[in-house]
């Protein structure tokens, strides 16, 4: 597994802070003996600037990891505690450099020792949760990776469910389109049948009227024949 860039930067930052404490102590010893300390002062100032930049990089890496959910909130709080402690020690080192604070040997003793390096419990984290108590950085990263994998699996399952629901929605939409086409066909068929029915009704009416007219004509003709017969019939 590739090393976590945050912890790599954190380790190198702690080493710089410890080196600054040693340089300040060395400078103070030289000053007590009346020796020149110009070169040490320039070195310490450069190291302090490097420490400041490293802390800024740690802040950026932590913010990016939390915002992109690369780590859990618990791990984010843990790293923030380590970062806050580094910021405090930076201020103490700066004050000591300006001869305004504690002696550098006291500051150095509070910095990260060999026990606080990767793989050992963190001595700076107070009120540590029971789940991570006694775990080293590597073990915590493995635990963090497991949690992230479980979250990814949950997201994959949710994505699969949403995909199936989308497919079902598309199938329902296609079925509705087919039903609408059938309904349109039925409406056209009913309309055509209704038109044919009206046409046939008109034809029946016309035939009925013609039949009535023919019947009346026959009656009139019969009456005329009867009249003629009576007229020409000889009388006694």
Short mmCIF file of C-alpha atoms in Angstrom, two decimals:
data_model
loop_
_atom_site.label_atom_id
_atom_site.label_comp_id
_atom_site.label_asym_id
_atom_site.label_seq_id
_atom_site.Cartn_x
_atom_site.Cartn_y
_atom_site.Cartn_z
CA UNK A 1 0.00 0.00 0.00
CA UNK A 2 1.37 3.44 -0.95
CA UNK A 3 2.20 5.70 2.03
CA UNK A 4 -0.38 8.31 2.92
CA UNK A 5 0.95 11.71 1.73
CA UNK A 6 -0.52 13.41 4.80
CA UNK A 7 1.42 11.25 7.25
CA UNK A 8 4.59 11.49 5.16
CA UNK A 9 4.35 15.27 5.26
CA UNK A 10 3.45 15.15 8.95
CA UNK A 11 6.56 13.09 9.81
CA UNK A 12 8.89 15.41 7.88
CA UNK A 13 7.25 18.45 9.52
CA UNK A 14 7.84 17.01 12.98
CA UNK A 15 11.48 16.38 12.10
CA UNK A 16 11.85 20.01 10.99
CA UNK A 17 10.30 21.21 14.26
CA UNK A 18 12.69 19.04 16.27
CA UNK A 19 15.64 20.29 14.24
CA UNK A 20 14.60 23.89 14.89
CA UNK A 21 14.46 23.22 18.64
CA UNK A 22 17.97 21.75 18.55
CA UNK A 23 19.33 24.68 16.52
CA UNK A 24 17.78 27.23 18.90
CA UNK A 25 19.29 25.43 21.88
CA UNK A 26 22.67 25.38 20.14
CA UNK A 27 22.41 29.08 19.31
CA UNK A 28 21.56 29.94 22.92
CA UNK A 29 24.59 27.99 24.14
CA UNK A 30 26.83 29.87 21.73
CA UNK A 31 25.40 33.19 22.86
CA UNK A 32 26.16 32.35 26.50
CA UNK A 33 29.77 31.72 25.52
CA UNK A 34 29.96 34.92 23.52
CA UNK A 35 30.38 33.15 20.19
CA UNK A 36 28.86 34.38 16.93
CA UNK A 37 25.51 32.89 16.00
CA UNK A 38 24.75 34.62 12.70
CA UNK A 39 24.92 31.47 10.60
CA UNK A 40 22.71 29.54 13.03
CA UNK A 41 20.19 32.38 13.09
CA UNK A 42 19.91 32.35 9.28
CA UNK A 43 19.50 28.56 9.32
CA UNK A 44 16.80 28.70 12.01
CA UNK A 45 14.91 31.41 10.15
CA UNK A 46 14.92 29.29 6.97
CA UNK A 47 13.76 26.23 8.91
CA UNK A 48 10.92 28.22 10.51
CA UNK A 49 9.76 29.31 7.06
CA UNK A 50 9.91 25.70 5.86
CA UNK A 51 7.94 24.61 8.93
CA UNK A 52 5.27 27.21 8.17
CA UNK A 53 4.94 26.00 4.58
CA UNK A 54 4.74 22.35 5.67
CA UNK A 55 1.95 23.15 8.13
CA UNK A 56 0.05 25.01 5.39
CA UNK A 57 0.44 21.95 3.14
CA UNK A 58 -0.89 19.69 5.91
CA UNK A 59 -3.93 21.94 6.26
CA UNK A 60 -4.60 21.75 2.51
CA UNK A 61 -4.18 17.95 2.36
CA UNK A 62 -6.47 17.47 5.36
CA UNK A 63 -9.17 19.73 3.94
CA UNK A 64 -9.04 17.92 0.60
CA UNK A 65 -9.22 14.46 2.22
CA UNK A 66 -12.23 15.43 4.36
CA UNK A 67 -14.12 17.24 1.59
CA UNK A 68 -13.70 14.33 -0.86
CA UNK A 69 -14.58 11.74 1.82
CA UNK A 70 -11.21 9.98 1.50
CA UNK A 71 -11.22 9.70 5.30
CA UNK A 72 -13.98 9.55 7.90
CA UNK A 73 -14.88 12.44 10.18
CA UNK A 74 -13.28 10.58 13.10
CA UNK A 75 -9.95 10.31 11.29
CA UNK A 76 -10.28 13.94 10.19
CA UNK A 77 -10.66 15.04 13.82
CA UNK A 78 -7.66 12.91 14.79
CA UNK A 79 -5.46 14.50 12.16
CA UNK A 80 -6.73 17.95 13.09
CA UNK A 81 -5.58 17.36 16.68
CA UNK A 82 -2.10 16.48 15.42
CA UNK A 83 -2.09 19.57 13.21
CA UNK A 84 -3.23 21.86 16.05
CA UNK A 85 -0.42 20.53 18.22
CA UNK A 86 2.10 21.27 15.47
CA UNK A 87 0.76 24.82 15.11
CA UNK A 88 1.16 25.35 18.88
CA UNK A 89 4.76 24.13 18.76
CA UNK A 90 5.47 26.37 15.79
CA UNK A 91 4.38 29.36 17.88
CA UNK A 92 6.53 28.21 20.82
CA UNK A 93 9.55 27.76 18.56
CA UNK A 94 9.04 31.19 17.01
CA UNK A 95 8.76 32.76 20.47
CA UNK A 96 11.87 30.93 21.64
CA UNK A 97 13.74 32.05 18.52
CA UNK A 98 12.89 35.63 19.45
CA UNK A 99 13.85 34.92 23.08
CA UNK A 100 10.22 35.41 24.15
CA UNK A 101 9.24 31.94 25.27
CA UNK A 102 10.28 28.66 26.80
CA UNK A 103 13.68 27.11 26.44
CA UNK A 104 14.05 25.04 23.25
CA UNK A 105 15.04 21.88 25.13
CA UNK A 106 11.60 21.91 26.82
CA UNK A 107 9.93 22.46 23.46
CA UNK A 108 11.96 19.71 21.84
CA UNK A 109 11.00 17.22 24.55
CA UNK A 110 7.32 17.82 23.73
CA UNK A 111 7.81 17.21 20.02
CA UNK A 112 7.29 13.88 18.31
CA UNK A 113 9.66 11.20 19.61
CA UNK A 114 10.38 7.81 18.09
CA UNK A 115 7.28 6.42 19.82
CA UNK A 116 5.03 8.85 17.92
CA UNK A 117 6.27 7.84 14.48
CA UNK A 118 4.14 5.80 12.13
CA UNK A 119 3.16 2.44 13.58
CA UNK A 120 3.22 3.61 17.22
CA UNK A 121 0.35 5.07 19.28
CA UNK A 122 -0.03 8.82 19.09
CA UNK A 123 0.91 10.50 22.42
CA UNK A 124 -0.69 13.85 21.50
CA UNK A 125 -4.27 12.73 21.00
CA UNK A 126 -6.40 13.17 24.13
CA UNK A 127 -9.76 11.50 24.83
CA UNK A 128 -9.12 9.01 22.05
CA UNK A 129 -12.16 6.91 21.11
CA UNK A 130 -12.30 3.31 22.25
CA UNK A 131 -12.36 2.11 18.60
CA UNK A 132 -8.88 3.51 17.87
CA UNK A 133 -7.28 3.42 21.30
CA UNK A 134 -3.89 1.75 21.18
CA UNK A 135 -3.83 1.53 17.38
CA UNK A 136 -0.94 2.77 15.31
CA UNK A 137 -1.24 4.99 12.26
CA UNK A 138 -0.98 2.01 9.88
CA UNK A 139 -3.75 0.15 11.71
CA UNK A 140 -5.95 3.26 11.74
CA UNK A 141 -5.40 3.73 8.00
CA UNK A 142 -6.41 0.11 7.39
CA UNK A 143 -9.52 0.62 9.51
CA UNK A 144 -10.24 3.82 7.61
CA UNK A 145 -9.78 2.03 4.28
CA UNK A 146 -12.20 -0.69 5.36
CA UNK A 147 -14.84 1.89 6.29
CA UNK A 148 -14.40 3.64 2.93
CA UNK A 149 -14.73 0.31 1.10
CA UNK A 150 -17.96 -0.42 2.98
CA UNK A 151 -19.28 3.02 2.08
CA UNK A 152 -18.33 2.44 -1.57
CA UNK A 153 -20.14 -0.92 -1.52
CA UNK A 154 -23.24 0.79 -0.13
CA UNK A 155 -23.08 3.45 -2.84
CA UNK A 156 -22.69 0.76 -5.52
CA UNK A 157 -25.77 -1.05 -4.19
CA UNK A 158 -27.74 2.20 -4.16
CA UNK A 159 -26.61 2.97 -7.70
CA UNK A 160 -27.75 -0.50 -8.82
CA UNK A 161 -31.18 0.03 -7.27
CA UNK A 162 -31.56 3.42 -8.94
CA UNK A 163 -30.49 1.91 -12.28
CA UNK A 164 -33.13 -0.83 -11.99
CA UNK A 165 -35.80 1.72 -11.08
CA UNK A 166 -34.82 3.80 -14.11
CA UNK A 167 -35.09 0.74 -16.34
CA UNK A 168 -38.53 -0.11 -14.89
CA UNK A 169 -39.64 3.47 -15.51
CA UNK A 170 -38.52 3.26 -19.13
CA UNK A 171 -40.37 -0.05 -19.60
CA UNK A 172 -43.54 1.43 -18.07
CA UNK A 173 -43.19 4.43 -20.37
CA UNK A 174 -42.85 2.17 -23.41
CA UNK A 175 -45.91 0.16 -22.32
CA UNK A 176 -47.94 3.35 -21.93
CA UNK A 177 -46.92 4.45 -25.43
CA UNK A 178 -48.12 1.13 -26.85
CA UNK A 179 -51.42 1.38 -24.94
CA UNK A 180 -51.92 4.92 -26.23
CA UNK A 181 -51.40 3.70 -29.79
CA UNK A 182 -54.01 0.95 -29.27
CA UNK A 183 -56.46 3.49 -27.85
CA UNK A 184 -55.87 5.78 -30.84
CA UNK A 185 -56.53 2.86 -33.23
CA UNK A 186 -59.75 1.99 -31.39
CA UNK A 187 -60.89 5.61 -31.53
CA UNK A 188 -60.27 5.71 -35.29
CA UNK A 189 -62.15 2.40 -35.74
CA UNK A 190 -65.12 3.67 -33.72
CA UNK A 191 -65.18 6.89 -35.71
CA UNK A 192 -65.10 5.00 -39.03
CA UNK A 193 -67.86 2.63 -37.86
CA UNK A 194 -70.00 5.54 -36.73
CA UNK A 195 -69.60 7.21 -40.11
CA UNK A 196 -70.60 4.02 -41.92
CA UNK A 197 -73.60 3.64 -39.64
CA UNK A 198 -74.78 7.19 -40.43
CA UNK A 199 -74.33 6.52 -44.15
CA UNK A 200 -76.39 3.32 -44.03
CA UNK A 201 -79.06 5.09 -41.99
CA UNK A 202 -79.40 7.76 -44.67
CA UNK A 203 -79.74 5.05 -47.37
CA UNK A 204 -82.45 3.25 -45.40
CA UNK A 205 -84.36 6.52 -45.02
CA UNK A 206 -84.15 7.18 -48.73
CA UNK A 207 -85.41 3.66 -49.57
CA UNK A 208 -88.26 4.09 -47.11
CA UNK A 209 -89.30 7.39 -48.65
CA UNK A 210 -89.18 5.86 -52.14
CA UNK A 211 -91.29 2.90 -51.00
CA UNK A 212 -93.91 5.24 -49.54
CA UNK A 213 -94.07 7.26 -52.78
CA UNK A 214 -94.49 4.14 -54.92
CA UNK A 215 -97.36 2.90 -52.72
CA UNK A 216 -99.27 6.14 -53.09
CA UNK A 217 -98.84 6.11 -56.85
CA UNK A 218 -100.28 2.58 -57.04
CA UNK A 219 -103.29 3.62 -54.98
CA UNK A 220 -103.96 6.60 -57.25
CA UNK A 221 -103.66 4.42 -60.34
CA UNK A 222 -106.13 1.90 -58.92
CA UNK A 223 -108.60 4.68 -58.16
CA UNK A 224 -108.35 5.99 -61.71
CA UNK A 225 -108.92 2.53 -63.16
CA UNK A 226 -111.99 2.12 -60.95
CA UNK A 227 -113.40 5.45 -62.09
CA UNK A 228 -112.90 4.56 -65.75
CA UNK A 229 -114.52 1.19 -65.27
CA UNK A 230 -117.55 2.74 -63.63
CA UNK A 231 -117.79 5.36 -66.34
CA UNK A 232 -117.78 2.92 -69.19
CA UNK A 233 -119.78 0.21 -67.54
CA UNK A 234 -123.15 -0.05 -69.34
CA UNK A 235 -126.17 0.85 -67.34
CA UNK A 236 -129.56 -0.83 -67.66
#
